[in-house]
Amino acid sequence: MSFRSNLRIDPSNPLLTIWLAVILLISGLFGCDSVGDRFESNRIFAKRWELTESIDLREPLADSEVVLTEFFGSPDEPKWPKFLNVGEGKLVSLQNLQRAAGAFSSGEQGEHKGLFREHCVVCHGVNGNGRGPSSALLTPYPRDFRLGKIKFKSTPIGHKPTKDDLKQILHRGIAGTSMPSFSTLDPEDIEALVEYVIYLSIRGELERKLIRDAAIELDLEGGERLYDLDSKEKYPEEFADVRGRIKGWAVDLQESWFEAEDKIVDVVGPPEGFPLVGNGDDPEAIAVSVANGKKLFQGTTASCAFCHGSEAKGDGQTHNYDEWTREWTVMAGLNPKDKKSLAPMFELGALKPTNIFPRNLTMGVFHGGSSPEELYTRIVNGIEGTGMPAAPLRPANSQGLTNEEVWDLVNYLRSFLPAEEQSLVSQETKSDSCSEEDASK
Amino acid sequence: MSASEELAFSPTSVKAAYASGVHRLAVALTVSVFPLIWVGGLVTTYDAGMAVPDWPGTYGENMFAYQAWLFGPFDLMVEHGHRLLGSLSGLLCVGLVVAAYLRDERSWFRKWSVFVLAAVIAQGILGGVRVLLDERTAAMIHGCTGPLFFAIATATAVMSSRWWFERNRKHLSDHENESGAVGQYATGRFIALTASVLAVTSYCQLIVGAQLRHTTGAVSPNEFKGFVHLHLGLAALVFLVALVLTVSVVAASRTPKQVRRVSLLLAIMVLCQIGLGIGTWLVNYALPWAELNATLAAYTIAAKGYWESMVVTAHQATGSLIISLATVTSMRAWRSRASLGN
């Protein structure tokens, strides 16, 4: 009785009831979180070919999943095909893949496992499609690794980045975007993550190759299959042929990653005595070089201003789309602006196309690094996937820029850096500590 | 005859009813839970939830005997520290039950203290389940019930406070001498209701926040977006309710200072929380308009960076604090209304 009479004035009781109701309600919201048993297929890429070729790719898509699972396993249990680990050192070690894959956990020595799900999945997605949970709210969107294209690297457009390029990206992060710096991670963790990115990328590129092959080469109506395990016993030779061909593609893809090391573009240093912003040279000589850089920037040879605007504020041409978007819009014959025609793609999870904006360079923030060498690399290599072309150079191009002119441009770009970041003395000590610097090689 | 009536009619028993020992234990419990929530938040921020893979032992040892945590990696320190702090709160709950049965005359309060003990045990087991199953869902539920327990501990401290008893005495004296002081200090029903609504909405808000924090790869971009919008919508609601509460408290001059002060602190915390929320988005996902401003353009998120982790953990802990402050406000408001004996 005494308990009851207090109910009236004891507000914690009605509150508690409401709270309990809320908890019950919400616990219904907690879904299951198993994502580890299979990689989601690239249905958007298949849709692209279905639209352009008017075919049905459901069966080949299922077939491709079978080969890919045989070669690469699942998010929880990754595999690395034995036939890839022959010859030149290892591109990817199974041990590192296992460290990066799976659900995350940590041990008594502080070692973490499941690194990719711990650090990257919210943005890049389980299969590296760049469509993790948070992706739709980010600008720019996270990278889709399955195209094998990376923006900030030491190799020219059309070539893979080196492992060091990837390490550098993870170490530095990408300022002004949601891509974090992972410099607090152990070097072994970074190595494992880099190999996992390569793994997802090779897997993703092979998948795209399979889908494309099915769409263009196979006689689907005649019943031809991309990969048919049932035929293994009935027609062993044909099956071995098919499998061999697919293995060949995987080998080629791995080869393209190995090759990157040989494709690094050398930085051809400026001539003796050339003034550089930040190394204490004669201010007047520097001012002349910067002014010259600005003129070149606005000129028609480099045509930087076409995109970046004459004052480098990023307000030139701004209606382009990057290649990760073009792949499923323009290439599928769809207009990225026409929401209605894109509906089938949105249904499969595609993110709303957004324009790629040329950088406002006057902010003095360079995503691929702000050392003279790195900016030189950016200019002579262009930026993959963004439409920014490699600048034409002499002697290869008789109308192109001379070496000194490239360095004038570098000076112009570096003149936007905040004073404390211009100094090359501190810059050097900074990049020393990163130790992965290869742009200066 | 009810206990309160009994109390009301015998002034001596009123004095005896306030047991300072019980109240001190309840306050100590509340104070011990807040750091527990912080460290628990750090466990999630640093993904250290599985730094000790077994439970209730620690790497096969008794958890109280285990020493390596002090010298081990940060993950281990955070996770094991969380367990030790949790045990401390558990012990305080045991003390509370003993003290309540020895000193507190209200039988419902004794039962309540047993409930508090049961709640802390349940929360501990939930934490153990989280480790044994290695399930993010379990982690999320454990993370959502933690603040609930914080609110329960806070409520216990309020209900055992001298003020709580004195409201009864005032009720008594107001009635007895009919001095007209009845209307002097009392909280309107509207304020009490608003504070209760605030407690519940901010708890819902915390649950949605936990969904965002414990996102896995299985969540689709649209679901995530939905939760973000819900979280923003609820933030607006919490802000509005807090605004209404503050305005009504300030406007109602009869509100006792015990209600007034907490509700003002609550308003400040809600404002801080909005700032921390924006900060949390910034340090996790950056803002989509980086080029608006040179500082934003130059900012690179540092994964597991010190400031990043502090902002995120502070956002979570402040969420719990708001729920508890709203609980205090609403309980005191109801109490100072009810004691008018209308």
mmCIF file of N, CA and C in Angstrom, chain A residues 1-3 5-6 9-12 15-16 18-19 22-23 26 30-33 35 104-110 112 118-119 121-122 126 131-139 172-182 184 359-360 363 365, chain B residues 2-3 46-47 50-51 59 66 73 75-76 107-108 115 135-137 140-141 148 151 159 199-200 203-204 207 211 215-219 221 224-225 228 281 285-286 288 290-291 294 296-304 323 327 330-331 334-335 338:
data_model
loop_
_atom_site.group_PDB
_atom_site.id
_atom_site.type_symbol
_atom_site.label_atom_id
_atom_site.label_comp_id
_atom_site.label_asym_id
_atom_site.label_seq_id
_atom_site.Cartn_x
_atom_site.Cartn_y
_atom_site.Cartn_z
ATOM 1 N N MET A 1 0.823 -1.207 0.000
ATOM 2 C CA MET A 1 0.000 0.000 0.000
ATOM 3 C C MET A 1 0.858 1.258 0.000
ATOM 4 N N SER A 2 1.891 1.237 0.842
ATOM 5 C CA SER A 2 2.730 2.431 0.879
ATOM 6 C C SER A 2 3.436 2.598 -0.468
ATOM 7 N N PHE A 3 3.793 1.517 -1.103
ATOM 8 C CA PHE A 3 4.448 1.566 -2.396
ATOM 9 C C PHE A 3 3.533 2.240 -3.419
ATOM 10 N N SER A 5 0.934 4.232 -2.978
ATOM 11 C CA SER A 5 0.611 5.643 -2.788
ATOM 12 C C SER A 5 1.747 6.528 -3.291
ATOM 13 N N ASN A 6 2.919 5.955 -3.345
ATOM 14 C CA ASN A 6 4.028 6.756 -3.840
ATOM 15 C C ASN A 6 4.121 6.780 -5.354
ATOM 16 N N ILE A 9 3.346 10.067 -7.006
ATOM 17 C CA ILE A 9 4.268 11.192 -7.050
ATOM 18 C C ILE A 9 5.666 10.771 -7.483
ATOM 19 N N ASP A 10 5.824 9.534 -7.793
ATOM 20 C CA ASP A 10 7.161 9.099 -8.172
ATOM 21 C C ASP A 10 7.243 9.044 -9.696
ATOM 22 N N PRO A 11 7.711 10.104 -10.292
ATOM 23 C CA PRO A 11 7.660 10.204 -11.743
ATOM 24 C C PRO A 11 8.580 9.209 -12.431
ATOM 25 N N SER A 12 9.521 8.666 -11.666
ATOM 26 C CA SER A 12 10.453 7.762 -12.346
ATOM 27 C C SER A 12 9.704 6.543 -12.856
ATOM 28 N N LEU A 15 7.959 7.274 -16.252
ATOM 29 C CA LEU A 15 9.066 7.491 -17.187
ATOM 30 C C LEU A 15 9.682 6.159 -17.583
ATOM 31 N N LEU A 16 9.839 5.323 -16.570
ATOM 32 C CA LEU A 16 10.479 4.048 -16.808
ATOM 33 C C LEU A 16 9.666 3.206 -17.784
ATOM 34 N N ILE A 18 7.727 4.275 -20.104
ATOM 35 C CA ILE A 18 7.906 4.797 -21.455
ATOM 36 C C ILE A 18 9.262 4.345 -21.996
ATOM 37 N N TRP A 19 10.266 4.445 -21.118
ATOM 38 C CA TRP A 19 11.604 4.052 -21.552
ATOM 39 C C TRP A 19 11.660 2.597 -22.003
ATOM 40 N N VAL A 22 10.205 2.249 -25.301
ATOM 41 C CA VAL A 22 11.115 2.759 -26.335
ATOM 42 C C VAL A 22 12.185 1.718 -26.659
ATOM 43 N N ILE A 23 12.738 1.115 -25.605
ATOM 44 C CA ILE A 23 13.789 0.115 -25.830
ATOM 45 C C ILE A 23 13.259 -1.053 -26.646
ATOM 46 N N ILE A 26 12.878 -0.001 -30.209
ATOM 47 C CA ILE A 26 14.127 0.207 -30.918
ATOM 48 C C ILE A 26 14.861 -1.107 -31.163
ATOM 49 N N PHE A 30 17.367 -3.019 -34.645
ATOM 50 C CA PHE A 30 18.711 -3.566 -34.831
ATOM 51 C C PHE A 30 18.679 -4.726 -35.811
ATOM 52 N N GLY A 31 19.239 -4.519 -36.942
ATOM 53 C CA GLY A 31 19.219 -5.578 -37.942
ATOM 54 C C GLY A 31 20.359 -6.541 -37.712
ATOM 55 N N CYS A 32 20.485 -7.497 -38.595
ATOM 56 C CA CYS A 32 21.642 -8.380 -38.480
ATOM 57 C C CYS A 32 22.798 -7.728 -39.224
ATOM 58 N N ASP A 33 24.008 -8.067 -38.845
ATOM 59 C CA ASP A 33 25.108 -7.368 -39.500
ATOM 60 C C ASP A 33 26.088 -8.332 -40.167
ATOM 61 N N VAL A 35 27.893 -9.486 -43.188
ATOM 62 C CA VAL A 35 28.189 -9.017 -44.531
ATOM 63 C C VAL A 35 29.318 -9.842 -45.099
ATOM 64 N N PHE A 104 36.154 -7.230 -37.349
ATOM 65 C CA PHE A 104 37.344 -6.751 -36.677
ATOM 66 C C PHE A 104 37.397 -7.172 -35.210
ATOM 67 N N SER A 105 38.617 -7.292 -34.735
ATOM 68 C CA SER A 105 38.862 -7.666 -33.349
ATOM 69 C C SER A 105 40.258 -7.193 -33.000
ATOM 70 N N SER A 106 40.563 -7.186 -31.707
ATOM 71 C CA SER A 106 41.914 -6.782 -31.327
ATOM 72 C C SER A 106 42.421 -7.699 -30.229
ATOM 73 N N GLY A 107 43.742 -7.803 -30.125
ATOM 74 C CA GLY A 107 44.315 -8.784 -29.198
ATOM 75 C C GLY A 107 45.115 -8.154 -28.081
ATOM 76 N N GLU A 108 45.725 -9.001 -27.261
ATOM 77 C CA GLU A 108 46.417 -8.536 -26.060
ATOM 78 C C GLU A 108 47.605 -7.646 -26.396
ATOM 79 N N GLN A 109 48.192 -7.868 -27.570
ATOM 80 C CA GLN A 109 49.329 -7.031 -27.962
ATOM 81 C C GLN A 109 48.860 -5.770 -28.691
ATOM 82 N N GLY A 110 47.558 -5.568 -28.778
ATOM 83 C CA GLY A 110 47.051 -4.373 -29.443
ATOM 84 C C GLY A 110 46.923 -4.537 -30.944
ATOM 85 N N HIS A 112 45.281 -5.359 -34.377
ATOM 86 C CA HIS A 112 43.903 -5.380 -34.854
ATOM 87 C C HIS A 112 43.760 -6.300 -36.056
ATOM 88 N N GLU A 118 37.035 -2.286 -39.987
ATOM 89 C CA GLU A 118 37.176 -1.308 -38.914
ATOM 90 C C GLU A 118 37.328 0.106 -39.473
ATOM 91 N N HIS A 119 38.179 0.262 -40.487
ATOM 92 C CA HIS A 119 38.566 1.616 -40.889
ATOM 93 C C HIS A 119 37.926 2.126 -42.180
ATOM 94 N N VAL A 121 35.166 0.463 -44.339
ATOM 95 C CA VAL A 121 33.896 0.024 -44.912
ATOM 96 C C VAL A 121 32.792 1.075 -44.855
ATOM 97 N N VAL A 122 32.722 1.873 -43.779
ATOM 98 C CA VAL A 122 31.663 2.896 -43.712
ATOM 99 C C VAL A 122 31.635 3.751 -44.958
ATOM 100 N N VAL A 126 31.817 -2.858 -48.479
ATOM 101 C CA VAL A 126 32.458 -4.154 -48.255
ATOM 102 C C VAL A 126 33.245 -4.614 -49.487
ATOM 103 N N ARG A 131 30.486 2.633 -52.093
ATOM 104 C CA ARG A 131 29.117 2.937 -51.681
ATOM 105 C C ARG A 131 28.831 2.374 -50.295
ATOM 106 N N GLY A 132 29.737 2.633 -49.375
ATOM 107 C CA GLY A 132 29.517 2.256 -47.980
ATOM 108 C C GLY A 132 28.353 3.060 -47.417
ATOM 109 N N PRO A 133 27.924 2.715 -46.185
ATOM 110 C CA PRO A 133 26.755 3.367 -45.586
ATOM 111 C C PRO A 133 26.772 4.894 -45.683
ATOM 112 N N SER A 134 27.912 5.516 -45.387
ATOM 113 C CA SER A 134 27.916 6.979 -45.307
ATOM 114 C C SER A 134 28.076 7.648 -46.664
ATOM 115 N N SER A 135 28.357 6.860 -47.703
ATOM 116 C CA SER A 135 28.800 7.437 -48.980
ATOM 117 C C SER A 135 27.865 8.481 -49.565
ATOM 118 N N ALA A 136 26.549 8.233 -49.472
ATOM 119 C CA ALA A 136 25.618 9.123 -50.164
ATOM 120 C C ALA A 136 25.683 10.549 -49.628
ATOM 121 N N LEU A 137 26.227 10.703 -48.410
ATOM 122 C CA LEU A 137 26.228 12.036 -47.802
ATOM 123 C C LEU A 137 27.576 12.743 -47.972
ATOM 124 N N LEU A 138 28.499 12.120 -48.695
ATOM 125 C CA LEU A 138 29.843 12.694 -48.796
ATOM 126 C C LEU A 138 30.083 13.349 -50.154
ATOM 127 N N THR A 139 30.904 14.387 -50.150
ATOM 128 C CA THR A 139 31.329 15.045 -51.379
ATOM 129 C C THR A 139 32.824 15.258 -51.300
ATOM 130 N N ARG A 172 48.769 10.206 -45.634
ATOM 131 C CA ARG A 172 48.485 11.636 -45.686
ATOM 132 C C ARG A 172 46.995 11.927 -45.566
ATOM 133 N N GLY A 173 46.145 11.009 -46.021
ATOM 134 C CA GLY A 173 44.720 11.307 -46.111
ATOM 135 C C GLY A 173 44.485 12.293 -47.232
ATOM 136 N N ILE A 174 43.254 12.699 -47.448
ATOM 137 C CA ILE A 174 42.984 13.684 -48.495
ATOM 138 C C ILE A 174 42.254 14.858 -47.862
ATOM 139 N N ALA A 175 42.992 15.964 -47.700
ATOM 140 C CA ALA A 175 42.447 17.142 -47.013
ATOM 141 C C ALA A 175 41.173 17.624 -47.692
ATOM 142 N N GLY A 176 40.264 18.153 -46.886
ATOM 143 C CA GLY A 176 39.055 18.745 -47.450
ATOM 144 C C GLY A 176 38.052 17.711 -47.939
ATOM 145 N N THR A 177 38.416 16.427 -47.925
ATOM 146 C CA THR A 177 37.458 15.373 -48.260
ATOM 147 C C THR A 177 37.289 14.519 -47.006
ATOM 148 N N SER A 178 36.442 13.507 -47.081
ATOM 149 C CA SER A 178 36.260 12.687 -45.889
ATOM 150 C C SER A 178 37.294 11.577 -45.779
ATOM 151 N N MET A 179 38.199 11.480 -46.738
ATOM 152 C CA MET A 179 39.226 10.442 -46.671
ATOM 153 C C MET A 179 40.226 10.789 -45.561
ATOM 154 N N PRO A 180 40.243 9.984 -44.478
ATOM 155 C CA PRO A 180 41.094 10.327 -43.327
ATOM 156 C C PRO A 180 42.559 9.987 -43.552
ATOM 157 N N SER A 181 43.389 10.558 -42.697
ATOM 158 C CA SER A 181 44.785 10.136 -42.643
ATOM 159 C C SER A 181 44.874 8.987 -41.637
ATOM 160 N N PHE A 182 45.589 7.932 -42.024
ATOM 161 C CA PHE A 182 45.730 6.796 -41.116
ATOM 162 C C PHE A 182 47.138 6.722 -40.563
ATOM 163 N N THR A 184 48.277 7.139 -37.768
ATOM 164 C CA THR A 184 48.476 6.550 -36.441
ATOM 165 C C THR A 184 48.547 5.023 -36.487
ATOM 166 N N ARG A 359 39.799 22.099 -58.876
ATOM 167 C CA ARG A 359 40.104 22.646 -57.558
ATOM 168 C C ARG A 359 40.226 24.154 -57.581
ATOM 169 N N ASN A 360 39.821 24.796 -56.481
ATOM 170 C CA ASN A 360 40.163 26.192 -56.245
ATOM 171 C C ASN A 360 41.592 26.181 -55.711
ATOM 172 N N MET A 363 43.308 28.149 -52.565
ATOM 173 C CA MET A 363 43.232 27.710 -51.176
ATOM 174 C C MET A 363 44.589 27.183 -50.706
ATOM 175 N N VAL A 365 45.731 24.177 -50.971
ATOM 176 C CA VAL A 365 45.639 22.834 -50.390
ATOM 177 C C VAL A 365 45.773 21.827 -51.526
ATOM 178 N N SER B 2 -0.597 5.330 4.312
ATOM 179 C CA SER B 2 0.598 5.211 3.464
ATOM 180 C C SER B 2 1.823 5.763 4.184
ATOM 181 N N ALA B 3 2.944 5.386 3.666
ATOM 182 C CA ALA B 3 4.191 5.815 4.296
ATOM 183 C C ALA B 3 4.293 7.331 4.293
ATOM 184 N N TYR B 46 37.705 3.690 -30.063
ATOM 185 C CA TYR B 46 38.963 3.056 -30.459
ATOM 186 C C TYR B 46 38.771 1.609 -30.918
ATOM 187 N N ASP B 47 37.527 1.204 -31.095
ATOM 188 C CA ASP B 47 37.248 -0.169 -31.513
ATOM 189 C C ASP B 47 37.979 -1.165 -30.632
ATOM 190 N N MET B 50 36.889 -5.616 -28.312
ATOM 191 C CA MET B 50 37.315 -7.001 -28.236
ATOM 192 C C MET B 50 38.769 -7.120 -27.804
ATOM 193 N N ALA B 51 39.279 -6.084 -27.119
ATOM 194 C CA ALA B 51 40.681 -6.123 -26.693
ATOM 195 C C ALA B 51 40.898 -7.217 -25.655
ATOM 196 N N TYR B 59 41.872 -12.672 -20.120
ATOM 197 C CA TYR B 59 42.913 -13.566 -20.619
ATOM 198 C C TYR B 59 43.140 -14.704 -19.625
ATOM 199 N N TYR B 66 44.365 -9.236 -12.738
ATOM 200 C CA TYR B 66 45.073 -9.003 -14.002
ATOM 201 C C TYR B 66 45.819 -7.667 -13.971
ATOM 202 N N PRO B 73 48.781 -2.276 -24.373
ATOM 203 C CA PRO B 73 48.357 -1.292 -25.374
ATOM 204 C C PRO B 73 47.135 -0.511 -24.885
ATOM 205 N N ASP B 75 44.234 0.044 -26.202
ATOM 206 C CA ASP B 75 42.981 -0.706 -26.340
ATOM 207 C C ASP B 75 42.653 -1.489 -25.082
ATOM 208 N N LEU B 76 43.685 -2.201 -24.630
ATOM 209 C CA LEU B 76 43.524 -3.100 -23.505
ATOM 210 C C LEU B 76 43.237 -2.291 -22.248
ATOM 211 N N SER B 107 9.559 1.562 2.055
ATOM 212 C CA SER B 107 9.727 0.195 1.568
ATOM 213 C C SER B 107 9.866 0.191 0.046
ATOM 214 N N TRP B 108 9.182 1.144 -0.631
ATOM 215 C CA TRP B 108 9.322 1.164 -2.096
ATOM 216 C C TRP B 108 10.741 1.511 -2.503
ATOM 217 N N PHE B 115 16.137 -3.102 -7.407
ATOM 218 C CA PHE B 115 16.023 -2.972 -8.856
ATOM 219 C C PHE B 115 17.296 -2.358 -9.461
ATOM 220 N N GLU B 135 29.423 -9.281 -31.009
ATOM 221 C CA GLU B 135 28.332 -8.833 -31.868
ATOM 222 C C GLU B 135 28.203 -7.334 -31.730
ATOM 223 N N ARG B 136 28.195 -6.647 -32.845
ATOM 224 C CA ARG B 136 28.019 -5.208 -32.764
ATOM 225 C C ARG B 136 26.626 -4.857 -32.245
ATOM 226 N N THR B 137 25.651 -5.704 -32.575
ATOM 227 C CA THR B 137 24.299 -5.416 -32.106
ATOM 228 C C THR B 137 24.276 -5.413 -30.582
ATOM 229 N N MET B 140 25.811 -2.387 -29.301
ATOM 230 C CA MET B 140 24.962 -1.214 -29.431
ATOM 231 C C MET B 140 23.915 -1.192 -28.312
ATOM 232 N N ILE B 141 23.347 -2.365 -28.019
ATOM 233 C CA ILE B 141 22.342 -2.408 -26.955
ATOM 234 C C ILE B 141 22.994 -2.063 -25.615
ATOM 235 N N LEU B 148 20.826 4.643 -19.812
ATOM 236 C CA LEU B 148 19.592 4.393 -19.074
ATOM 237 C C LEU B 148 19.936 4.139 -17.610
ATOM 238 N N ALA B 151 20.718 7.263 -15.867
ATOM 239 C CA ALA B 151 19.500 7.973 -15.475
ATOM 240 C C ALA B 151 18.895 7.340 -14.218
ATOM 241 N N MET B 159 15.912 10.773 -5.380
ATOM 242 C CA MET B 159 14.865 10.279 -4.477
ATOM 243 C C MET B 159 15.362 10.052 -3.058
ATOM 244 N N ALA B 199 13.307 14.260 -21.445
ATOM 245 C CA ALA B 199 14.082 13.068 -21.072
ATOM 246 C C ALA B 199 13.855 11.952 -22.085
ATOM 247 N N VAL B 200 12.599 11.755 -22.458
ATOM 248 C CA VAL B 200 12.304 10.653 -23.377
ATOM 249 C C VAL B 200 12.827 10.942 -24.788
ATOM 250 N N TYR B 203 16.458 10.532 -25.009
ATOM 251 C CA TYR B 203 16.867 9.117 -25.008
ATOM 252 C C TYR B 203 16.670 8.494 -26.391
ATOM 253 N N CYS B 204 15.556 8.801 -27.024
ATOM 254 C CA CYS B 204 15.346 8.317 -28.401
ATOM 255 C C CYS B 204 16.478 8.810 -29.300
ATOM 256 N N ILE B 207 19.515 6.772 -28.937
ATOM 257 C CA ILE B 207 19.446 5.464 -29.595
ATOM 258 C C ILE B 207 19.720 5.598 -31.096
ATOM 259 N N GLN B 211 22.866 4.068 -33.405
ATOM 260 C CA GLN B 211 22.748 3.406 -34.714
ATOM 261 C C GLN B 211 23.807 3.940 -35.675
ATOM 262 N N THR B 215 27.410 1.723 -37.100
ATOM 263 C CA THR B 215 27.081 1.340 -38.469
ATOM 264 C C THR B 215 28.014 0.239 -38.958
ATOM 265 N N THR B 216 27.448 -0.765 -39.617
ATOM 266 C CA THR B 216 28.302 -1.795 -40.213
ATOM 267 C C THR B 216 28.140 -1.735 -41.731
ATOM 268 N N GLY B 217 28.933 -2.538 -42.399
ATOM 269 C CA GLY B 217 28.875 -2.573 -43.853
ATOM 270 C C GLY B 217 27.529 -3.051 -44.381
ATOM 271 N N ALA B 218 26.705 -3.627 -43.490
ATOM 272 C CA ALA B 218 25.425 -4.163 -43.940
ATOM 273 C C ALA B 218 24.376 -3.065 -44.124
ATOM 274 N N VAL B 219 24.683 -1.883 -43.591
ATOM 275 C CA VAL B 219 23.714 -0.786 -43.689
ATOM 276 C C VAL B 219 23.812 -0.148 -45.073
ATOM 277 N N PRO B 221 23.394 2.859 -47.957
ATOM 278 C CA PRO B 221 23.506 4.323 -47.895
ATOM 279 C C PRO B 221 22.165 4.991 -47.587
ATOM 280 N N PHE B 224 21.358 4.637 -43.851
ATOM 281 C CA PHE B 224 22.235 5.524 -43.084
ATOM 282 C C PHE B 224 21.734 6.962 -43.184
ATOM 283 N N LYS B 225 21.412 7.343 -44.417
ATOM 284 C CA LYS B 225 20.905 8.688 -44.657
ATOM 285 C C LYS B 225 19.635 8.902 -43.831
ATOM 286 N N VAL B 228 20.548 9.529 -40.328
ATOM 287 C CA VAL B 228 21.125 10.870 -40.154
ATOM 288 C C VAL B 228 20.002 11.904 -40.120
ATOM 289 N N TRP B 281 30.311 15.116 -36.782
ATOM 290 C CA TRP B 281 30.192 14.869 -38.229
ATOM 291 C C TRP B 281 31.490 15.280 -38.927
ATOM 292 N N TYR B 285 33.344 12.588 -41.036
ATOM 293 C CA TYR B 285 32.977 12.570 -42.456
ATOM 294 C C TYR B 285 33.320 13.844 -43.205
ATOM 295 N N ALA B 286 33.841 14.860 -42.537
ATOM 296 C CA ALA B 286 34.155 16.156 -43.146
ATOM 297 C C ALA B 286 32.882 16.821 -43.658
ATOM 298 N N PRO B 288 30.671 18.774 -46.604
ATOM 299 C CA PRO B 288 30.656 18.674 -48.061
ATOM 300 C C PRO B 288 31.046 19.965 -48.780
ATOM 301 N N ALA B 290 33.904 21.918 -48.454
ATOM 302 C CA ALA B 290 35.226 22.226 -47.909
ATOM 303 C C ALA B 290 35.782 23.544 -48.433
ATOM 304 N N GLU B 291 35.466 23.875 -49.690
ATOM 305 C CA GLU B 291 36.162 25.026 -50.265
ATOM 306 C C GLU B 291 35.574 26.365 -49.831
ATOM 307 N N ALA B 294 39.193 28.297 -45.926
ATOM 308 C CA ALA B 294 40.536 27.729 -46.074
ATOM 309 C C ALA B 294 40.858 26.708 -44.979
ATOM 310 N N LEU B 296 38.735 24.710 -43.401
ATOM 311 C CA LEU B 296 38.035 23.465 -43.726
ATOM 312 C C LEU B 296 38.726 22.754 -44.876
ATOM 313 N N ALA B 297 39.128 23.521 -45.875
ATOM 314 C CA ALA B 297 39.754 22.919 -47.052
ATOM 315 C C ALA B 297 41.047 22.219 -46.675
ATOM 316 N N ALA B 298 41.732 22.758 -45.662
ATOM 317 C CA ALA B 298 43.030 22.192 -45.307
ATOM 318 C C ALA B 298 42.904 21.093 -44.260
ATOM 319 N N TYR B 299 41.708 20.902 -43.706
ATOM 320 C CA TYR B 299 41.563 19.931 -42.627
ATOM 321 C C TYR B 299 41.551 18.496 -43.157
ATOM 322 N N THR B 300 42.436 17.681 -42.640
ATOM 323 C CA THR B 300 42.414 16.261 -42.953
ATOM 324 C C THR B 300 41.991 15.515 -41.703
ATOM 325 N N ILE B 301 40.985 14.677 -41.820
ATOM 326 C CA ILE B 301 40.559 13.877 -40.680
ATOM 327 C C ILE B 301 41.711 12.960 -40.276
ATOM 328 N N ALA B 302 42.006 12.905 -38.990
ATOM 329 C CA ALA B 302 43.002 11.937 -38.530
ATOM 330 C C ALA B 302 42.247 10.761 -37.923
ATOM 331 N N ALA B 303 42.315 9.604 -38.566
ATOM 332 C CA ALA B 303 41.598 8.441 -38.050
ATOM 333 C C ALA B 303 42.158 8.104 -36.678
ATOM 334 N N LYS B 304 41.292 7.943 -35.685
ATOM 335 C CA LYS B 304 41.674 7.652 -34.312
ATOM 336 C C LYS B 304 42.572 8.734 -33.737
ATOM 337 N N ILE B 323 20.269 13.329 -20.783
ATOM 338 C CA ILE B 323 19.169 12.471 -20.338
ATOM 339 C C ILE B 323 19.063 12.509 -18.813
ATOM 340 N N THR B 327 16.178 13.984 -16.468
ATOM 341 C CA THR B 327 15.526 13.144 -15.460
ATOM 342 C C THR B 327 15.454 13.879 -14.121
ATOM 343 N N SER B 330 12.879 16.670 -14.385
ATOM 344 C CA SER B 330 11.475 16.256 -14.389
ATOM 345 C C SER B 330 11.073 15.682 -13.028
ATOM 346 N N MET B 331 11.977 14.931 -12.397
ATOM 347 C CA MET B 331 11.603 14.369 -11.094
ATOM 348 C C MET B 331 11.398 15.457 -10.064
ATOM 349 N N TRP B 334 8.110 17.265 -10.864
ATOM 350 C CA TRP B 334 6.928 16.531 -10.406
ATOM 351 C C TRP B 334 6.828 16.585 -8.895
ATOM 352 N N ARG B 335 7.954 16.444 -8.238
ATOM 353 C CA ARG B 335 7.957 16.413 -6.787
ATOM 354 C C ARG B 335 7.493 17.742 -6.202
ATOM 355 N N ALA B 338 3.831 17.963 -6.855
ATOM 356 C CA ALA B 338 3.029 17.023 -6.092
ATOM 357 C C ALA B 338 2.945 17.406 -4.622
#
